[in-house]
Amino acid sequence: MAVGTFPGERASLGHKATSSFSSVTSTHTQRPLSRPSNLYRPLFGEIIPLCDLYSIANVVVFPSSPSSSQTPFQPNPQQNRNGNAGARSAPPSPFIEALQNIGLGSPSWSASAISVFTIILPATDGYVTRSDFLKLRLQDFPYKILRTYEPLRPLQKYSATCPAPGPVTSEHDLATLVESAAGVVQWEDLPTSVSFVDLEVYRTRLAEELRDRLHNAPWLSSTPISRKRVALIRGRPNITAGGPVYRAAKALGLDLVIVDEEGHWLQADTEENKMHREAFLVTDMTEDSGVVDRIIQSIVNYPLPIHGVFTLSDNFFVAVAQVAEALGLPASPVSAFETSVDKYRSRLLQNVPGQTARVSSVRELESLLSSGSHQQAEFTPRFPLIVKPTKGWSSECVSKVNNLDDLATAVQKATSRHGSAAVIEPFFDGPEMDVNFVLLDGEILFSEIADEPPCDADSSAATVHSTFSPEALTLPSVLPAEEQDIAKSTLRDILVNLGFCTGVFHVEARMVNSTSEYRKQDGVVDLVRKHAVLMSESGVECKLIEINARPPGYRVSVPTRHTYGVDYFAAHMLAAVGDKSRLRLTTRPYSHVLGGNTNDSTRGGQYWSRLVYIPAPVAGTVQWPYKLPPCEELKRRRPDLADKIVLGVDYCVPGDKVELFTDGARTYVAHLLVMSRESRRDAIILGEEVQKAFSIDIEVPASSGTEVSDGETDVDANVEGSK
């Protein structure tokens, strides 16, 4: 990014800092600074109080003095045999040496660029809550970061250095700040052609952006943090899905133990696996009446204390809650999980009399419709309806039914999955959304709403075979603030009344009678205000679709971590071990205000983001004709999109077999997250462009053509809660 193009003009952080810089640099325009250690690379350092929690030291290193052509900071090679310098040599720079000692700077400094460093200095002593805190808070920074230095270990005590605000005139003092810093950032060099006015603007905006990311987010705890151990029941299926969990545990100083089947990829005691977990406890995970006792036995037999248990696998929620209850570990009540995993019982939390039923077979459906049962005699189908398994995930085997003829087809599909019954419930018309919460004793520490645009089954032309598989997510939500408040209060109350008071929860819902609707406007489909004549006179309601008592799946958690700076996996593990203090500290979003909107509904996001799902275009065998993963190939082919793609994740490798559908849900081959600092509309357009430009080569078997299949796929592990 060019200096002077930082988005969002705002008032300067302080005139004192600005004026002091101007006075020093104006001197530099007349003559090189003359301190001995800066003979060839003059620099300027300044301490700026960023907020109550942090000060920063910004250091600007200017190009070499024109009076010398030798390599900066190196002895002059032009010496005679008697050791006398043929030209004046530059003594070592303490500041530069300190930078190079921590791996920053460069062994060959450019003589034609301006280097900028920021030293992060917490204002008080404390204990490290998370060792990669700076990396998390500075991700996707508008100015390019070359390197980041974070020397702090998780849980260690940090002693604060509190220098006085103002210019730093001693390189030895700057070197001391580097050595005692909580973190140091090296920014991309600036060209020497930049004016001092633009350089001053750059420094001011740099400090403003750092303030928005750090001012409400303590890195340190005022009290010591005890080291704890947490058990993950069922490890993740691969490093892509598991990496965010393992990295978060390591950064938090949590010792992670995996409980899973023989043959899991994390079982072997390799050096790489030891980086991800402390131990692997081989356990028979067959889902029968004895699985809880087997998990308990594995944990009890482990020689070190385990302070919490958790799972990210939907079909093990109840079992893990029973394990926690038996061992006296922190967890929500078993009864809460039993309700949340049963779609019929959770539907009854907002029951619509006469429109909800549960059947275990088509024959039972026929009996219900012909004569009714003593339990469901009032059931009268009102179309459209939704039919789905009482036990399921990721929109598997969920059908929209518009007529009586298709009802049996939908029930047959739903009851064939997991051997569970089918729930028949109303279809709630309105914008669908993901509402995510981090709760502590019923208090909302953090919540966000992501808008889910209409899917195939939302169409007026949808059939019983159409799917509810998501196509994209857009953050932050553009629903009116009052409707977002209704959604959050309604769903939070449902969670707490069930007994879910502490933890991370991923709830799916719809806004009925919303004042907004999805409509194409200026070529873009997005939520817009309804025309007055179409607005319902009924009150706006938030209708629950389902409760997932866990973070969103890894691909849906990614946008939150990047957009808001909140890591759901970290929060989930801290809740599991009962670390309430750190749970509160690690759920602070950024303080950005998007588009000048001071409404709290958009506060905290550093940009608008769009998560794009890439479904398999055909069934067949994956190929990589360009020898590059498709996401990487897309960025190389379309450099105009590359810097807008925050990340791209491919799910398959050459040779993988993919189907169009997996258990009634679309099979995905990748997801990409795009961002825009300009507008939500721009983020949506970028997402659509990325989706169109994405290319994957799938070889279709000659005998099958492009026939739709409901077979299994090697691509996506839906059972692991991918949404």
XYZ file of C-alpha atoms in Angstrom:
723
model
C 0.000 0.000 0.000
C 1.345 3.392 -0.913
C 1.915 5.879 1.845
C -1.030 8.220 2.180
C -3.656 5.709 0.989
C -4.483 4.152 4.349
C -8.292 3.812 4.541
C -10.325 5.906 6.936
C -9.232 9.479 7.546
C -9.334 10.359 11.233
C -7.918 12.941 13.593
C -4.269 12.687 14.575
C -3.367 10.751 17.708
C -1.453 13.676 19.120
C 0.060 16.920 17.983
C 3.003 16.547 20.275
C 4.233 13.407 18.502
C 3.692 14.962 15.115
C 5.479 18.188 15.840
C 8.504 16.500 17.387
C 8.894 14.305 14.320
C 8.655 17.310 12.036
C 11.368 19.185 13.883
C 13.809 16.310 13.744
C 13.160 15.350 10.137
C 13.362 18.920 8.946
C 16.849 18.941 10.391
C 17.573 15.768 8.446
C 16.634 17.493 5.192
C 19.448 19.981 5.808
C 22.187 17.613 6.987
C 22.642 14.007 8.129
C 22.203 13.388 11.853
C 25.634 13.512 13.403
C 25.533 11.063 16.319
C 28.503 8.678 15.854
C 26.413 5.498 15.767
C 24.175 7.007 13.118
C 26.881 8.285 10.842
C 25.544 6.478 7.779
C 21.949 5.579 8.742
C 20.239 8.396 10.643
C 17.160 7.286 12.524
C 14.388 8.730 14.618
C 12.661 7.015 17.535
C 9.659 8.126 19.536
C 7.626 6.727 22.414
C 3.862 7.109 21.895
C 1.320 6.246 24.619
C -1.085 4.172 22.538
C -3.737 3.564 25.208
C -4.005 2.561 28.860
C -2.667 -0.906 28.082
C 0.225 -0.198 25.731
C 2.869 2.231 24.602
C 4.715 1.861 21.351
C 8.095 3.007 20.138
C 8.052 3.853 16.447
C 11.501 3.929 14.909
C 12.198 5.262 11.411
C 15.578 4.395 9.880
C 16.567 6.614 6.972
C 18.789 5.731 3.999
C 22.526 5.967 4.113
C 24.093 9.371 4.104
C 25.111 10.549 0.634
C 28.530 11.293 2.073
C 29.329 7.586 2.234
C 28.961 4.841 -0.348
C 30.017 1.973 1.917
C 27.657 -0.723 3.175
C 25.730 0.705 6.115
C 26.862 -0.337 9.598
C 29.875 -2.212 8.304
C 33.555 -1.204 8.760
C 34.991 0.717 5.850
C 36.847 -1.786 3.636
C 39.173 0.913 2.325
C 41.894 0.622 4.954
C 45.625 0.688 4.348
C 47.992 -2.025 5.550
C 48.744 -0.106 8.732
C 45.062 -0.303 9.681
C 44.395 3.367 9.076
C 41.037 4.097 7.572
C 41.103 5.483 4.090
C 37.698 6.961 4.888
C 35.771 7.437 8.052
C 34.148 4.092 9.090
C 30.844 3.695 10.865
C 30.794 2.287 14.389
C 28.261 -0.492 15.020
C 24.691 0.617 15.721
C 23.372 -0.794 19.046
C 19.803 -0.522 17.811
C 20.480 -2.320 14.533
C 22.481 -4.988 16.325
C 19.582 -5.514 18.744
C 17.200 -5.934 15.805
C 19.462 -8.388 14.061
C 19.891 -10.361 17.268
C 16.144 -11.053 17.291
C 15.982 -11.860 13.589
C 14.663 -8.551 12.290
C 16.238 -6.057 9.966
C 18.392 -7.333 7.138
C 22.033 -8.333 6.736
C 22.252 -6.040 3.697
C 20.350 -2.873 4.384
C 18.979 -1.015 1.420
C 20.573 2.347 0.850
C 17.494 3.520 -1.020
C 14.618 2.800 1.366
C 13.198 3.930 4.699
C 12.777 1.192 7.288
C 10.089 1.376 9.987
C 9.865 -0.634 13.204
C 7.318 -0.640 16.014
C 8.215 -1.840 19.497
C 5.196 -2.986 21.564
C 5.431 -2.147 25.276
C 2.668 -3.246 27.685
C 2.082 -0.597 30.361
C 1.993 -2.962 33.361
C 3.543 -6.179 34.581
C 1.570 -9.357 34.071
C 1.360 -12.955 32.935
C 1.128 -13.866 29.262
C -2.396 -14.946 28.309
C -1.423 -16.074 24.834
C 2.027 -16.232 23.255
C 0.886 -15.451 19.689
C -1.293 -12.555 20.770
C 0.433 -10.051 18.500
C 0.161 -12.282 15.440
C -3.555 -12.715 16.100
C -4.303 -9.044 16.653
C -2.218 -7.803 13.711
C -3.452 -10.296 11.110
C -4.441 -8.681 7.812
C -2.986 -5.345 8.879
C -3.465 -2.714 6.150
C 0.278 -2.051 6.005
C 2.400 -5.018 5.003
C 4.353 -6.677 7.813
C 7.720 -8.162 6.891
C 8.467 -9.851 10.215
C 7.061 -10.038 13.711
C 9.036 -10.865 16.840
C 7.118 -12.308 19.813
C 9.529 -13.539 22.502
C 6.998 -14.200 25.257
C 6.169 -17.734 26.325
C 2.628 -18.602 27.412
C 1.966 -18.009 31.114
C 5.382 -16.423 31.799
C 5.691 -13.220 33.803
C 6.499 -10.073 31.867
C 8.019 -7.034 33.549
C 6.932 -3.811 31.924
C 9.251 -1.101 30.662
C 7.577 2.274 30.939
C 9.634 4.894 29.093
C 8.489 8.504 29.082
C 6.658 9.722 25.968
C 8.614 11.664 23.396
C 11.677 11.339 21.166
C 14.359 8.778 22.039
C 17.786 10.281 21.429
C 19.933 7.329 22.443
C 20.411 4.242 20.306
C 21.394 2.358 23.435
C 17.963 3.208 24.885
C 16.278 1.983 21.710
C 18.318 -1.224 21.853
C 17.211 -1.731 25.466
C 13.578 -1.298 24.413
C 14.014 -3.956 21.708
C 15.537 -6.359 24.227
C 12.732 -5.813 26.745
C 9.833 -5.587 24.288
C 6.765 -7.811 24.320
C 6.921 -7.688 20.543
C 8.585 -5.911 17.633
C 7.126 -5.425 14.166
C 9.157 -4.696 11.040
C 6.994 -3.027 8.414
C 7.589 -3.070 4.693
C 10.181 -0.490 3.672
C 9.022 2.845 2.312
C 10.552 4.462 -0.778
C 12.855 7.408 -0.285
C 10.637 9.386 -2.616
C 7.987 9.657 0.115
C 7.579 13.188 1.410
C 7.962 13.972 5.095
C 4.309 14.993 5.183
C 3.243 11.584 3.887
C 5.684 9.881 6.225
C 4.100 11.716 9.131
C 0.638 10.649 7.936
C 1.894 7.059 7.672
C 3.144 7.073 11.263
C -0.069 8.601 12.569
C -2.291 6.109 10.798
C -0.052 3.257 11.839
C -0.568 4.242 15.470
C -4.327 4.667 14.975
C -4.642 1.204 13.473
C -2.603 -0.316 16.293
C -4.835 1.434 18.794
C -7.977 -0.024 17.202
C -6.487 -3.501 17.494
C -4.918 -3.313 20.944
C -6.594 -0.750 23.161
C -9.266 -3.097 24.594
C -7.324 -6.362 24.422
C -5.038 -7.114 27.380
C -2.090 -9.304 26.508
C -1.293 -9.861 30.156
C -3.177 -11.141 33.187
C -2.620 -9.339 36.484
C -2.612 -12.671 38.344
C -0.525 -15.799 37.722
C -2.029 -18.352 35.321
C -1.812 -21.992 36.348
C -0.906 -24.478 33.642
C -3.753 -26.829 32.765
C -4.360 -29.881 30.664
C -7.352 -30.433 28.407
C -8.525 -33.568 26.601
C -9.996 -33.387 23.102
C -12.366 -36.288 22.628
C -11.965 -37.357 19.005
C -9.099 -35.603 17.307
C -9.712 -33.680 14.157
C -9.732 -35.582 10.842
C -6.691 -33.790 9.400
C -4.271 -30.939 10.030
C -6.411 -28.499 8.042
C -9.361 -28.928 10.408
C -7.231 -29.478 13.499
C -4.468 -26.921 13.046
C -6.390 -23.949 14.507
C -7.196 -26.024 17.611
C -3.678 -27.325 18.196
C -2.045 -23.952 17.591
C -4.448 -22.221 19.965
C -3.783 -24.780 22.717
C -0.025 -24.314 22.374
C -0.254 -20.525 22.426
C -2.486 -20.636 25.520
C -0.086 -22.924 27.378
C -2.678 -25.709 27.513
C -1.327 -29.251 27.377
C -3.522 -31.058 24.866
C -4.320 -34.762 25.148
C -6.158 -36.538 22.316
C -8.602 -39.372 23.030
C -9.452 -41.340 19.893
C -9.389 -44.584 17.976
C -6.427 -46.773 17.197
C -4.905 -45.648 13.891
C -5.691 -41.940 14.148
C -3.075 -39.825 12.390
C -2.023 -38.145 15.655
C -1.377 -41.436 17.452
C 2.232 -42.030 16.437
C 4.809 -40.401 18.704
C 6.571 -38.541 15.921
C 8.243 -35.204 16.523
C 5.646 -33.501 14.345
C 2.736 -35.029 16.263
C 4.319 -34.047 19.573
C 4.193 -30.444 18.393
C 0.393 -30.744 18.264
C -0.423 -32.767 21.383
C 1.134 -33.965 24.626
C -0.233 -37.500 24.439
C -2.614 -39.728 22.512
C -4.891 -42.069 24.485
C -6.020 -44.984 22.347
C -9.688 -45.628 23.114
C -12.465 -47.665 21.528
C -14.849 -44.933 20.341
C -17.649 -47.210 19.171
C -20.859 -45.327 19.847
C -22.472 -47.790 22.216
C -23.549 -47.801 25.866
C -19.988 -48.366 27.064
C -18.220 -45.502 25.286
C -18.536 -43.087 28.224
C -16.938 -45.569 30.622
C -14.117 -46.277 28.177
C -13.315 -42.587 27.776
C -13.404 -42.094 31.545
C -11.063 -45.046 32.033
C -8.553 -43.656 29.526
C -8.536 -40.291 31.291
C -8.311 -41.795 34.795
C -5.424 -44.022 33.732
C -3.432 -41.079 32.373
C -0.714 -40.312 34.945
C -1.127 -36.525 34.786
C -4.180 -34.520 35.889
C -6.688 -33.498 33.205
C -8.608 -30.317 34.026
C -11.191 -30.303 31.251
C -12.665 -32.246 28.342
C -14.259 -31.066 25.123
C -15.214 -32.292 21.688
C -15.858 -30.739 18.301
C -17.694 -33.804 16.988
C -21.457 -33.367 17.097
C -22.248 -37.003 17.763
C -20.127 -37.032 20.942
C -21.596 -33.981 22.724
C -23.739 -35.964 25.152
C -21.068 -38.563 25.852
C -18.432 -35.924 26.635
C -20.855 -34.051 28.896
C -21.410 -37.329 30.778
C -17.649 -37.811 31.067
C -17.225 -34.289 32.464
C -20.067 -34.798 34.924
C -18.626 -38.108 36.157
C -15.148 -36.599 36.626
C -16.364 -33.318 38.147
C -14.969 -31.240 35.290
C -16.431 -27.959 33.961
C -19.279 -28.526 31.482
C -22.873 -27.632 30.740
C -25.562 -30.047 32.015
C -26.017 -33.321 30.173
C -29.708 -32.474 29.737
C -28.823 -29.341 27.753
C -26.791 -31.370 25.266
C -29.496 -34.029 25.030
C -31.970 -31.365 23.928
C -29.612 -29.564 21.546
C -28.635 -32.694 19.592
C -32.261 -33.762 19.165
C -33.796 -31.567 16.468
C -37.333 -32.471 17.561
C -36.768 -31.554 21.195
C -34.994 -28.329 20.266
C -37.825 -27.407 17.865
C -40.274 -27.708 20.771
C -38.411 -24.853 22.496
C -40.314 -22.594 20.082
C -43.142 -24.942 19.253
C -45.760 -24.063 16.671
C -48.826 -26.081 17.761
C -50.030 -28.525 15.144
C -47.051 -27.982 12.828
C -44.327 -30.092 14.442
C -44.169 -33.879 14.469
C -41.697 -36.725 14.853
C -41.870 -39.951 12.861
C -39.471 -42.869 12.603
C -40.623 -44.237 9.245
C -42.807 -43.595 6.236
C -45.317 -46.052 7.672
C -45.533 -44.012 10.871
C -46.010 -40.880 8.756
C -48.888 -42.503 6.902
C -50.474 -43.495 10.202
C -50.053 -39.978 11.542
C -51.672 -38.423 8.502
C -54.552 -40.879 8.312
C -55.664 -41.136 11.916
C -53.215 -39.201 14.046
C -51.611 -40.534 17.216
C -52.495 -39.815 20.807
C -49.332 -37.734 21.126
C -49.537 -35.812 17.843
C -53.267 -35.821 17.044
C -53.294 -32.109 16.333
C -50.661 -32.301 13.602
C -51.852 -30.694 10.384
C -49.232 -30.175 7.681
C -49.024 -26.620 6.396
C -46.739 -26.233 3.440
C -43.978 -25.485 2.951
C -42.500 -27.749 5.601
C -39.002 -28.774 6.594
C -38.116 -32.449 7.126
C -34.769 -33.358 8.633
C -33.125 -36.063 10.747
C -33.544 -35.587 14.483
C -29.810 -36.318 14.645
C -27.626 -34.760 11.994
C -25.351 -31.949 10.919
C -24.187 -29.872 7.971
C -27.635 -29.720 6.324
C -27.494 -33.442 5.603
C -30.760 -34.908 4.340
C -32.704 -31.726 5.071
C -35.601 -31.186 2.655
C -38.087 -28.473 1.905
C -41.501 -29.966 1.165
C -44.121 -28.053 -0.790
C -46.804 -30.716 -1.132
C -48.130 -33.894 0.426
C -46.773 -36.130 -2.346
C -43.163 -35.205 -1.512
C -43.525 -35.605 2.253
C -42.941 -39.356 2.218
C -39.835 -38.916 0.030
C -38.388 -36.418 2.490
C -39.147 -38.637 5.496
C -37.523 -41.631 3.798
C -34.382 -39.580 3.104
C -34.182 -38.210 6.662
C -34.780 -41.510 8.459
C -32.159 -43.295 6.378
C -29.399 -41.074 7.824
C -27.857 -42.175 11.171
C -30.873 -44.444 11.752
C -32.677 -41.578 13.464
C -36.245 -40.395 13.299
C -37.360 -37.450 11.215
C -38.707 -34.183 12.523
C -41.349 -32.355 10.506
C -41.474 -28.637 11.256
C -42.557 -25.319 9.736
C -40.420 -23.586 7.159
C -39.657 -20.126 8.515
C -39.385 -17.643 5.697
C -36.835 -14.902 6.292
C -33.113 -14.156 6.166
C -31.024 -17.017 7.515
C -28.111 -16.262 9.790
C -25.420 -17.818 11.927
C -25.434 -16.335 15.423
C -22.358 -17.171 17.476
C -21.903 -16.586 21.193
C -19.179 -16.726 23.795
C -20.952 -16.872 27.163
C -19.619 -16.674 30.704
C -22.155 -17.464 33.421
C -24.897 -16.310 31.065
C -23.170 -13.035 30.161
C -22.467 -12.432 26.485
C -18.729 -11.814 26.223
C -18.817 -11.745 22.439
C -21.442 -12.362 19.798
C -21.653 -11.903 16.063
C -24.136 -12.466 13.283
C -23.151 -13.685 9.824
C -25.636 -13.398 6.983
C -26.207 -16.544 4.947
C -27.546 -15.724 1.477
C -30.354 -17.826 0.001
C -29.426 -21.377 -0.939
C -30.871 -23.755 -3.485
C -33.815 -24.808 -1.280
C -34.828 -21.194 -0.571
C -35.851 -20.730 -4.182
C -39.562 -20.560 -5.001
C -38.863 -23.300 -7.542
C -37.184 -25.583 -4.962
C -38.122 -29.252 -4.936
C -37.775 -31.951 -2.317
C -34.345 -32.725 -3.825
C -33.008 -29.171 -3.403
C -30.441 -28.727 -0.635
C -29.872 -26.287 2.189
C -26.107 -26.485 1.722
C -24.683 -22.992 2.301
C -23.116 -21.076 -0.550
C -21.512 -18.150 1.306
C -21.410 -16.148 4.524
C -21.074 -12.373 4.794
C -19.732 -10.527 7.851
C -20.680 -8.323 9.621
C -24.453 -8.687 9.273
C -26.400 -5.911 7.605
C -29.669 -6.691 9.395
C -31.040 -3.644 11.229
C -29.523 -3.236 14.685
C -32.849 -3.753 16.421
C -33.360 -7.069 14.629
C -29.851 -8.182 15.539
C -30.641 -7.339 19.160
C -33.833 -9.427 18.966
C -31.887 -12.365 17.536
C -29.155 -12.203 20.164
C -31.489 -11.793 23.139
C -33.899 -14.502 21.938
C -31.214 -17.071 21.268
C -29.151 -16.217 24.333
C -32.234 -16.781 26.517
C -32.881 -20.148 24.875
C -29.287 -21.209 25.558
C -29.275 -20.092 29.176
C -32.699 -21.578 29.928
C -31.410 -24.905 28.641
C -28.395 -24.667 30.954
C -25.773 -23.480 28.449
C -24.273 -20.656 30.498
C -20.541 -20.821 29.693
C -18.841 -21.728 26.438
C -18.977 -21.161 22.694
C -22.231 -21.781 20.831
C -23.024 -21.780 17.129
C -26.731 -21.189 16.563
C -28.546 -21.123 13.242
C -31.746 -19.119 12.943
C -34.015 -17.074 10.676
C -35.577 -13.649 11.085
C -39.304 -13.960 10.385
C -41.101 -10.801 9.245
C -37.764 -9.057 8.891
C -37.777 -5.583 7.426
C -35.014 -6.789 5.087
C -35.005 -9.279 2.247
C -32.552 -10.623 -0.288
C -32.982 -8.821 -3.561
C -30.836 -8.068 -6.576
C -29.931 -4.417 -6.594
C -27.458 -2.853 -9.014
C -26.345 -6.313 -10.006
C -25.654 -7.580 -6.477
C -27.855 -9.912 -4.408
C -27.838 -8.837 -0.780
C -30.086 -7.937 2.126
C -31.901 -4.699 1.415
C -34.796 -2.864 2.985
C -38.191 -4.193 1.930
C -40.516 -1.959 -0.020
C -43.014 -0.427 2.397
C -45.986 -2.073 0.681
C -44.448 -5.499 1.204
C -43.601 -5.130 4.868
C -45.523 -7.401 7.196
C -47.623 -5.955 9.967
C -46.646 -8.867 12.214
C -43.816 -8.443 14.663
C -40.274 -9.467 13.871
C -39.328 -12.818 15.409
C -36.157 -14.842 15.595
C -36.829 -18.514 14.940
C -34.303 -21.123 16.004
C -33.145 -23.661 13.429
C -30.604 -25.566 15.490
C -28.129 -25.309 18.364
C -24.533 -26.476 18.047
C -22.896 -26.429 21.474
C -19.449 -25.846 20.022
C -17.618 -23.303 17.906
C -18.578 -23.132 14.251
C -16.663 -25.616 12.129
C -13.100 -24.673 11.259
C -13.993 -23.072 7.940
C -16.763 -20.933 9.507
C -14.589 -19.975 12.497
C -11.939 -18.579 10.172
C -13.888 -15.447 9.127
C -14.487 -14.504 12.765
C -10.834 -14.845 13.710
C -9.775 -12.681 10.786
C -12.639 -10.179 10.801
C -12.958 -9.595 14.552
C -9.750 -11.012 16.044
C -11.655 -13.502 18.236
C -10.535 -17.143 18.300
C -13.474 -19.441 19.058
C -11.302 -22.518 19.533
C -9.222 -20.766 22.178
C -12.375 -19.611 23.970
C -13.871 -23.119 23.800
C -10.831 -24.705 25.444
C -10.586 -22.023 28.133
C -14.239 -22.646 28.992
C -13.568 -26.391 29.128
C -10.869 -25.992 31.799
C -12.824 -23.330 33.719
C -10.344 -20.511 33.047
C -12.932 -17.746 33.316
C -10.418 -14.932 33.664
C -8.664 -15.667 30.388
C -11.958 -16.448 28.678
C -12.989 -12.874 29.374
C -9.632 -11.462 28.246
C -9.467 -13.363 24.953
C -12.897 -12.434 23.583
C -12.289 -8.771 22.824
C -12.992 -7.842 19.191
C -11.235 -5.052 17.348
C -12.565 -1.507 17.730
C -12.901 -0.603 14.073
C -16.006 1.172 12.795
C -16.849 0.126 9.262
C -18.004 2.685 6.767
C -18.278 5.401 9.382
C -21.247 3.550 10.907
C -21.222 4.064 14.661
C -23.908 1.416 15.137
C -22.658 -1.317 17.450
C -23.886 -3.957 14.995
C -20.851 -3.336 12.777
C -18.361 -2.251 15.424
C -15.371 -4.514 15.816
C -14.900 -5.826 12.284
C -11.686 -4.671 10.606
C -13.260 -5.184 7.173
C -16.231 -6.735 5.412
C -15.605 -10.380 4.606
C -17.222 -13.011 2.442
C -16.689 -16.726 2.960
C -17.192 -18.549 -0.326
C -17.859 -22.286 -0.523
C -16.757 -24.091 -3.677
C -18.962 -27.116 -4.427
C -17.772 -29.998 -6.546
C -18.815 -29.163 -10.119
C -19.077 -32.833 -11.130
C -18.458 -36.271 -9.648
C -15.150 -37.869 -10.496
C -11.431 -37.978 -9.720
C -9.549 -34.820 -8.791
C -6.610 -33.744 -10.959
C -4.166 -30.820 -10.689
C -3.098 -30.110 -14.269
C -0.940 -27.142 -13.211
C 0.708 -29.056 -10.331
C -0.589 -26.381 -7.972
C -3.465 -26.570 -5.468
C -6.477 -24.853 -7.075
C -6.571 -21.987 -4.552
C -2.900 -21.192 -5.145
C -3.335 -21.549 -8.895
C -6.221 -19.079 -8.777
C -4.143 -16.456 -6.966
C -1.290 -16.807 -9.454
C -3.641 -16.666 -12.432
C -5.566 -13.712 -11.040
C -3.151 -11.386 -9.235
C -5.902 -8.755 -9.243
C -7.792 -10.957 -6.775
C -4.839 -12.355 -4.827
C -4.443 -9.497 -2.345
C -8.180 -9.647 -1.573
C -8.099 -13.351 -0.758
C -7.359 -13.651 2.943
C -6.937 -17.394 2.641
C -7.956 -20.330 0.506
C -8.215 -23.943 1.646
C -8.340 -26.894 -0.740
C -9.983 -30.063 0.533
C -8.653 -32.558 -1.965
C -5.484 -33.763 -3.601
C -4.958 -35.488 -6.932
C -6.542 -38.907 -6.953
C -9.351 -38.128 -4.499
C -12.815 -39.285 -5.520
C -15.547 -36.691 -5.121
C -19.299 -36.859 -5.509
C -21.757 -34.051 -6.119
C -23.570 -34.836 -2.890
C -22.704 -36.439 0.426
C -25.739 -37.682 2.356
C -27.992 -35.107 0.786
C -25.625 -32.150 1.216
C -23.374 -30.588 -1.398
C -19.791 -31.803 -1.450
C -17.297 -28.966 -1.207
C -13.804 -28.979 -2.686
C -12.536 -25.693 -1.191
C -13.400 -22.504 0.621
C -11.959 -19.019 0.274
C -12.260 -15.927 2.431
C -12.172 -12.555 0.687
C -12.213 -9.122 2.253
C -12.899 -5.503 1.405
C -12.116 -2.365 3.371
C -14.272 -0.398 0.960
C -17.776 -1.821 1.392
C -19.860 -4.904 1.985
C -21.007 -4.714 -1.623
C -17.397 -4.852 -2.776
C -16.786 -7.948 -0.604
C -19.785 -9.706 -2.161
C -18.675 -8.828 -5.698
C -15.167 -10.095 -4.931
C -16.594 -13.326 -3.534
C -18.660 -13.895 -6.642
C -15.675 -13.165 -8.862
C -13.512 -15.613 -6.908
C -16.191 -18.281 -7.163
C -16.434 -17.803 -10.935
C -12.650 -17.797 -11.383
C -12.021 -20.913 -9.264
C -11.099 -23.907 -11.370
C -10.613 -27.537 -10.427
C -10.055 -30.382 -12.865
C -12.181 -33.445 -12.116
C -11.944 -36.424 -14.410
C -15.414 -37.876 -14.987
C -15.642 -41.665 -15.429
C -16.743 -42.464 -18.970
C -19.415 -44.877 -17.766
C -21.132 -42.482 -15.363
C -20.985 -39.095 -17.118
C -22.085 -36.349 -14.748
C -24.755 -38.340 -12.932
C -25.664 -37.022 -9.485
C -24.711 -39.401 -6.707
C -25.510 -39.664 -3.011
C -22.385 -41.678 -2.295
C -19.663 -40.998 0.250
C -16.755 -38.687 -0.511
C -13.195 -38.445 0.729
C -13.306 -34.648 0.681
C -15.354 -33.457 3.598
C -15.694 -34.845 7.109
C -19.216 -33.651 7.856
C -19.438 -35.629 11.073
C -16.783 -33.339 12.531
C -19.084 -30.341 12.464
C -17.829 -28.514 9.414
C -20.440 -25.761 9.773
